[in-house]
mmCIF file of C-alpha atoms in Angstrom:
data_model
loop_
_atom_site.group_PDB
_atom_site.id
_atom_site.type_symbol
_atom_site.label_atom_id
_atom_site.label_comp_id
_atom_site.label_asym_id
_atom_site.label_seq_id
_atom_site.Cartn_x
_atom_site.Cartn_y
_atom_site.Cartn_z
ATOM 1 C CA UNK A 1 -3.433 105.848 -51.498
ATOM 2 C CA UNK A 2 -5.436 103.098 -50.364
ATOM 3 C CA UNK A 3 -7.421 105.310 -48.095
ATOM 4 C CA UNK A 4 -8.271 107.606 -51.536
ATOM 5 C CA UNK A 5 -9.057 104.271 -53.202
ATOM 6 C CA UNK A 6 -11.750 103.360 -51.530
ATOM 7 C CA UNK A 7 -12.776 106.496 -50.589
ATOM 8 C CA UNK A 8 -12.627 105.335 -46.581
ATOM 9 C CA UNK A 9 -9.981 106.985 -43.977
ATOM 10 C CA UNK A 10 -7.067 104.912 -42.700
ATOM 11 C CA UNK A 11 -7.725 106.050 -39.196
ATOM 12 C CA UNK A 12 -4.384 104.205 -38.264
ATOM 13 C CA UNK A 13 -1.757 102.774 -39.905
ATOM 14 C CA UNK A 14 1.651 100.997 -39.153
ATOM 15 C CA UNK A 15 4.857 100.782 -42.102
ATOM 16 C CA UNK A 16 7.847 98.390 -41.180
ATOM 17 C CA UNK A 17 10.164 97.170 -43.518
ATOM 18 C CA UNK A 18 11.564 93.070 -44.068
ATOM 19 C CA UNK A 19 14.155 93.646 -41.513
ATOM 20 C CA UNK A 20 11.985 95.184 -38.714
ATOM 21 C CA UNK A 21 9.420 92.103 -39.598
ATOM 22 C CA UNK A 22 12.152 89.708 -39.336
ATOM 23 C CA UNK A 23 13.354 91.621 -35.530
ATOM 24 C CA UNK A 24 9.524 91.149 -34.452
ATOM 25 C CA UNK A 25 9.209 87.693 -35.387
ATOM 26 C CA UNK A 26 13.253 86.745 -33.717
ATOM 27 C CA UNK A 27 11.668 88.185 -30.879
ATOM 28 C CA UNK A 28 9.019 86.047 -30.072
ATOM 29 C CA UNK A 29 10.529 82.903 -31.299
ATOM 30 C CA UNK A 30 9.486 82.671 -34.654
ATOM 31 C CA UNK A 31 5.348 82.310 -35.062
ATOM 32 C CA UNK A 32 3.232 79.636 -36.358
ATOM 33 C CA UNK A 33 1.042 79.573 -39.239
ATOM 34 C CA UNK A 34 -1.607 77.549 -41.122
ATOM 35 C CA UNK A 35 -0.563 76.851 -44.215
ATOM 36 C CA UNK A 36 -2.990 76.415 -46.927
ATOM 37 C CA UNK A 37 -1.206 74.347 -49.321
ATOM 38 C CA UNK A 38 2.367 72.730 -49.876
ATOM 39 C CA UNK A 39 4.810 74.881 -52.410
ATOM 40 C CA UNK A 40 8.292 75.076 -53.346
ATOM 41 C CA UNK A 41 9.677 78.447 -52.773
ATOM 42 C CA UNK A 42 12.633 79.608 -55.744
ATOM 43 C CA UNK A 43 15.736 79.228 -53.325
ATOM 44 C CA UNK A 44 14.615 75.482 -52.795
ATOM 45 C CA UNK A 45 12.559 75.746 -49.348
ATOM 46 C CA UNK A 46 9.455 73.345 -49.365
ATOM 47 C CA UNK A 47 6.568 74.736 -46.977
ATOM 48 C CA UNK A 48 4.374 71.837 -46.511
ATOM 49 C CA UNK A 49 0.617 72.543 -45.688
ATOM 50 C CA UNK A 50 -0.801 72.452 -42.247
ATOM 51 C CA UNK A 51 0.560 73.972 -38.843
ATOM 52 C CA UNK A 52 4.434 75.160 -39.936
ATOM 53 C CA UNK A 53 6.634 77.118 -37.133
ATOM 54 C CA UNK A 54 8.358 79.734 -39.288
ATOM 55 C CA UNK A 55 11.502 81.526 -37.996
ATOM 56 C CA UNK A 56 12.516 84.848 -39.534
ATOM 57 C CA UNK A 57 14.345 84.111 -42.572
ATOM 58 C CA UNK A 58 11.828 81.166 -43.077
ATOM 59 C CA UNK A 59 9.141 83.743 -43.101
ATOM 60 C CA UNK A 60 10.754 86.366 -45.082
ATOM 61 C CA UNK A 61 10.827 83.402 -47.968
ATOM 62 C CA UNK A 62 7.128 82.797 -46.952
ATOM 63 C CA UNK A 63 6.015 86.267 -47.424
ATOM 64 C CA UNK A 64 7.908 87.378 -50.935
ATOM 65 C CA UNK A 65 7.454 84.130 -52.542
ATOM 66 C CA UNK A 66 5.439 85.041 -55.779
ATOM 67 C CA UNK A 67 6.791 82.319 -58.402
ATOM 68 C CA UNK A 68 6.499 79.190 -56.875
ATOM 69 C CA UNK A 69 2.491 79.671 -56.062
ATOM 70 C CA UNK A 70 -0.410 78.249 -58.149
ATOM 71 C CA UNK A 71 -1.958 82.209 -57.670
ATOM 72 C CA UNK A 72 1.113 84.092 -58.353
ATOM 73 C CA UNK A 73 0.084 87.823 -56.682
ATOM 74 C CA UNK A 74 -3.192 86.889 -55.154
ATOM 75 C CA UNK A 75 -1.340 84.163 -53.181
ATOM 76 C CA UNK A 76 1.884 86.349 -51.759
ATOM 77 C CA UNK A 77 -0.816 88.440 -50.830
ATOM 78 C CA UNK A 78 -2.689 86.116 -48.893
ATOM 79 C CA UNK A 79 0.470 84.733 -47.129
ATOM 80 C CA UNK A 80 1.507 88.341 -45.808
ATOM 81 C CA UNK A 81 -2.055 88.385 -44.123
ATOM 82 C CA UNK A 82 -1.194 85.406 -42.443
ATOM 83 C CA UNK A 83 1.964 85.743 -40.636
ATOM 84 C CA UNK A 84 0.678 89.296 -39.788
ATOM 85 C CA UNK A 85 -2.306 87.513 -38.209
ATOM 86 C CA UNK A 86 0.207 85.140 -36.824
ATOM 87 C CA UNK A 87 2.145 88.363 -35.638
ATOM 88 C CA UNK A 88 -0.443 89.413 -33.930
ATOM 89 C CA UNK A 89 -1.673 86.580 -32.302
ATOM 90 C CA UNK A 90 1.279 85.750 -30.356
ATOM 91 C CA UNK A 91 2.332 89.405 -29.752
ATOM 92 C CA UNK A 92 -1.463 89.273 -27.791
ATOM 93 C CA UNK A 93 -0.787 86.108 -26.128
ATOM 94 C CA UNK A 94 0.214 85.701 -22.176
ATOM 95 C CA UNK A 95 3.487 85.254 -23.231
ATOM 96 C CA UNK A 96 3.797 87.480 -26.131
ATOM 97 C CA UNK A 97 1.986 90.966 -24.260
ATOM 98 C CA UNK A 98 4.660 90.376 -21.528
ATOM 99 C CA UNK A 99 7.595 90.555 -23.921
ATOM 100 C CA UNK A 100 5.729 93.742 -26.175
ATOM 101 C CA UNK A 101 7.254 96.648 -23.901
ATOM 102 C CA UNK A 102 11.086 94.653 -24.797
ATOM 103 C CA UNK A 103 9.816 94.733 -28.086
ATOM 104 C CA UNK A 104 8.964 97.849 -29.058
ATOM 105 C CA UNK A 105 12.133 99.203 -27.305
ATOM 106 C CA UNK A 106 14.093 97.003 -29.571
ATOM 107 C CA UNK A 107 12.475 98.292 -32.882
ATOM 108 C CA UNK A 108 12.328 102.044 -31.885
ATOM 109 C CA UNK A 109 12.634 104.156 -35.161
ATOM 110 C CA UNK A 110 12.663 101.709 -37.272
ATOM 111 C CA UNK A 111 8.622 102.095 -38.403
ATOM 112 C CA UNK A 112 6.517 105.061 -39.864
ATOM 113 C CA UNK A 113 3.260 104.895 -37.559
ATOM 114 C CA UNK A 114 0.550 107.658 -37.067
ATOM 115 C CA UNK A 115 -0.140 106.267 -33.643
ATOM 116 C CA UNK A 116 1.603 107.886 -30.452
ATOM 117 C CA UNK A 117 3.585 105.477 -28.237
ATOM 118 C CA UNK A 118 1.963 106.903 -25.630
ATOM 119 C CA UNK A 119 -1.295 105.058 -27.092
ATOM 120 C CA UNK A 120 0.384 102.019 -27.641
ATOM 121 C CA UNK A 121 1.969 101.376 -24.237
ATOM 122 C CA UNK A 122 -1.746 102.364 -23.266
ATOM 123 C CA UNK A 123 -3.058 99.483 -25.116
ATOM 124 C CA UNK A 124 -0.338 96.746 -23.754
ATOM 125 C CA UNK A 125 -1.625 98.050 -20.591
ATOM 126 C CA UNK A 126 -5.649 97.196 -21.164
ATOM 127 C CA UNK A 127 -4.446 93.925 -22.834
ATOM 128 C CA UNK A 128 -2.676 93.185 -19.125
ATOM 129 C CA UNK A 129 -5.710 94.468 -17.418
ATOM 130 C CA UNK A 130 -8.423 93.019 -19.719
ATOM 131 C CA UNK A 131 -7.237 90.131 -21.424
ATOM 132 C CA UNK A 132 -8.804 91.025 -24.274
ATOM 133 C CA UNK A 133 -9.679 88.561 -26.977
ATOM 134 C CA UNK A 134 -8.739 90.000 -30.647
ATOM 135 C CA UNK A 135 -10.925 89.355 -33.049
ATOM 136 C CA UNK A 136 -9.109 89.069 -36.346
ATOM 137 C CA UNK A 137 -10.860 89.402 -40.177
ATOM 138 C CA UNK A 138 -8.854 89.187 -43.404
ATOM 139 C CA UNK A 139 -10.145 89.565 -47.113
ATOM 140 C CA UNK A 140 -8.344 90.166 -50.557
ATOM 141 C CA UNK A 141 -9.818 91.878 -52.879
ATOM 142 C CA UNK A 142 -9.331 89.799 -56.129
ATOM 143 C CA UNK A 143 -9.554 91.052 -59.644
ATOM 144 C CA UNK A 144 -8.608 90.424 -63.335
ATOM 145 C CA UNK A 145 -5.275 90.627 -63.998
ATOM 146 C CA UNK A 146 -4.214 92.961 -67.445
ATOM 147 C CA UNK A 147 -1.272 95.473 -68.550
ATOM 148 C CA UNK A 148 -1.168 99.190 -68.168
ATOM 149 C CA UNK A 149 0.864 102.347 -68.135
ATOM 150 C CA UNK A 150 1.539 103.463 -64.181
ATOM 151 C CA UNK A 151 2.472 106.756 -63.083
ATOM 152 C CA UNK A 152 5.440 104.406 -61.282
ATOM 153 C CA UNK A 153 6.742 103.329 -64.786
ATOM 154 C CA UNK A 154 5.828 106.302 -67.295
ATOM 155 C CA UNK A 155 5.425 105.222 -70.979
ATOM 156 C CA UNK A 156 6.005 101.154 -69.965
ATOM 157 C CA UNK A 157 2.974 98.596 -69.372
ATOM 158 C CA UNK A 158 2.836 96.865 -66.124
ATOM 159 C CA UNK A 159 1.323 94.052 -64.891
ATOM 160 C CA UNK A 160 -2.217 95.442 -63.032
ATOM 161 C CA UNK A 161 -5.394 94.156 -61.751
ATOM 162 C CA UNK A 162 -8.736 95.448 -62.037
ATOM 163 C CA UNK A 163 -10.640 94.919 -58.855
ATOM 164 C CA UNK A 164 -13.689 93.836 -58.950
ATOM 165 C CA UNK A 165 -15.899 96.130 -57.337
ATOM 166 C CA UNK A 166 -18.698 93.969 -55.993
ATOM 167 C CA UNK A 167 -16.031 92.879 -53.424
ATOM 168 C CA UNK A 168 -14.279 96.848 -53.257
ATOM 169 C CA UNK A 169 -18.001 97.703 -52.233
ATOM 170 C CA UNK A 170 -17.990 94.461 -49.653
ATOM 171 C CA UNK A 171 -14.651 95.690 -47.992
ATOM 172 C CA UNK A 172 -15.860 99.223 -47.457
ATOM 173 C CA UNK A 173 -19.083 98.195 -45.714
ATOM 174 C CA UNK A 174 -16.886 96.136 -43.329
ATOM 175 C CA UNK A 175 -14.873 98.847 -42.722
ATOM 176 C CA UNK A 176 -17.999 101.265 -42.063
ATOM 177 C CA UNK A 177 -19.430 98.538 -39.253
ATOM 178 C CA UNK A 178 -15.397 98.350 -37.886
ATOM 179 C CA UNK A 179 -15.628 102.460 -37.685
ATOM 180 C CA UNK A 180 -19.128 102.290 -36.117
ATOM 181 C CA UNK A 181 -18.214 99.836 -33.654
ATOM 182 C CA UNK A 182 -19.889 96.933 -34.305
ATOM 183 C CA UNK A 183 -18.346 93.791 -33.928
ATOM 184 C CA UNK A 184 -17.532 91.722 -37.175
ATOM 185 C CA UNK A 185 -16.799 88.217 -37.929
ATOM 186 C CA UNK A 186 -15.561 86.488 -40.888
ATOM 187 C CA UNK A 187 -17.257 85.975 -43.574
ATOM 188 C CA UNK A 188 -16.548 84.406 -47.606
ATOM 189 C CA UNK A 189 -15.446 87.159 -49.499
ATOM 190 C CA UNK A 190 -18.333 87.085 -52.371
ATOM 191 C CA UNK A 191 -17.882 85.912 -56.222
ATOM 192 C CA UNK A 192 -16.087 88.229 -57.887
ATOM 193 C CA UNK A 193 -18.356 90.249 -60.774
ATOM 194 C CA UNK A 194 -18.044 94.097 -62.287
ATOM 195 C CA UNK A 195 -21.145 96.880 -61.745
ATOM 196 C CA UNK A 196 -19.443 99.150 -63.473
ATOM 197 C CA UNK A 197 -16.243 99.990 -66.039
ATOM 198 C CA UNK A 198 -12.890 98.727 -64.699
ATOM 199 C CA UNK A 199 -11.100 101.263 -66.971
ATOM 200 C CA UNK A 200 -11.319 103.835 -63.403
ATOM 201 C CA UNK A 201 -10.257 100.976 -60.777
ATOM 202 C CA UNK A 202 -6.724 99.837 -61.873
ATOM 203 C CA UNK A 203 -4.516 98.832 -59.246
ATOM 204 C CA UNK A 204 -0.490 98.144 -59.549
ATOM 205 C CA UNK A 205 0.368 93.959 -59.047
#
């Protein structure tokens, strides 16, 4: 897993599927975004850049678009961080903390988490209390692109990318300060190079 990947424990972790994204984002209204550049999605939508209010099904197309973007993976990628940070946002919000208990009823069983919902009824509870401020970072860890046998496709290539590990090692040391408690902000991710042979670090597209 990702956790064995970079060799750094995934202390906590939440899995939802499309449809419980698309419940979470009908129940705060659809979310807005800032999109980075205009593109045509494959069913025909057009998501112009700038400030775009996306309702579910809008950003279901947002997030699984691949095709239609000038960075194929990379891109799709960068749009699901995003709306999650969109998510997020408004789920922390005045308006959005109020409507989490309603929420989290209405999507019972329908994630994988690790975290008790005792803990996270705690947490809507110091957000309440607090009014905490979130402090969000997001980086992608870019790479160059080749083809490979994967233990998901035995005996067929697939599309992979090697990572490259000056920005693998960059990650992890923001994810040591995280675990340590320091405070981060964010930062440019830095230029891509290799310090050692990709042929270990191949990662499924």
């Amino acid at each position: 897993g990702l956790g064995n990947y970079l060799d750094e424990p995934i202390n906590n972790y939440l899995i939802l599927n499309f449809d419980t994204f698309q419940h979470i984002i009908d129940a705060l209204d659809g979310v807005w975004i800032s999109n980075p550049y205009e593109f045509t999605a494959l069913d025909g939508e057009t998501f112009p850049e700038g400030d775009i209010n996306l309702s579910s099904e809008m950003a279901l197309m947002y997030v699984r678009e691949r095709e239609g973007l000038p960075d194929g993976d990379f891109g799709r990628n960068m749009h699901q961080q995003i709306v999650i940070s969109a998510i997020i946002d408004k789920i922390t919000s005045p308006e959005g903390i109020l409507k989490f208990n309603s929420i989290l009823d209405s999507i019972k069983g329908e994630f994988l988490t690790n975290v008790s919902s005792e803990a996270l009824y705690g947490l809507v509870n110091k957000q309440l209390n607090e009014s905490i401020s979130w402090n969000i970072v997001k980086y992608h860890v870019e790479g160059l692109t080749g083809d490979e046998i994967c233990a998901s496709a035995p005996g067929e290539k697939l599309s992979v990318v090697y990572p490259y590990t000056n920005q693998v090692t960059f990650v992890k040391n923001v994810i040591n300060q995280i675990d340590d408690g320091q405070i981060v902000e964010q930062e440019e991710l830095p230029t891509g190079s290799y310090s050692t042979e990709t042929s270990s670090t191949t990662t499924k597209k």
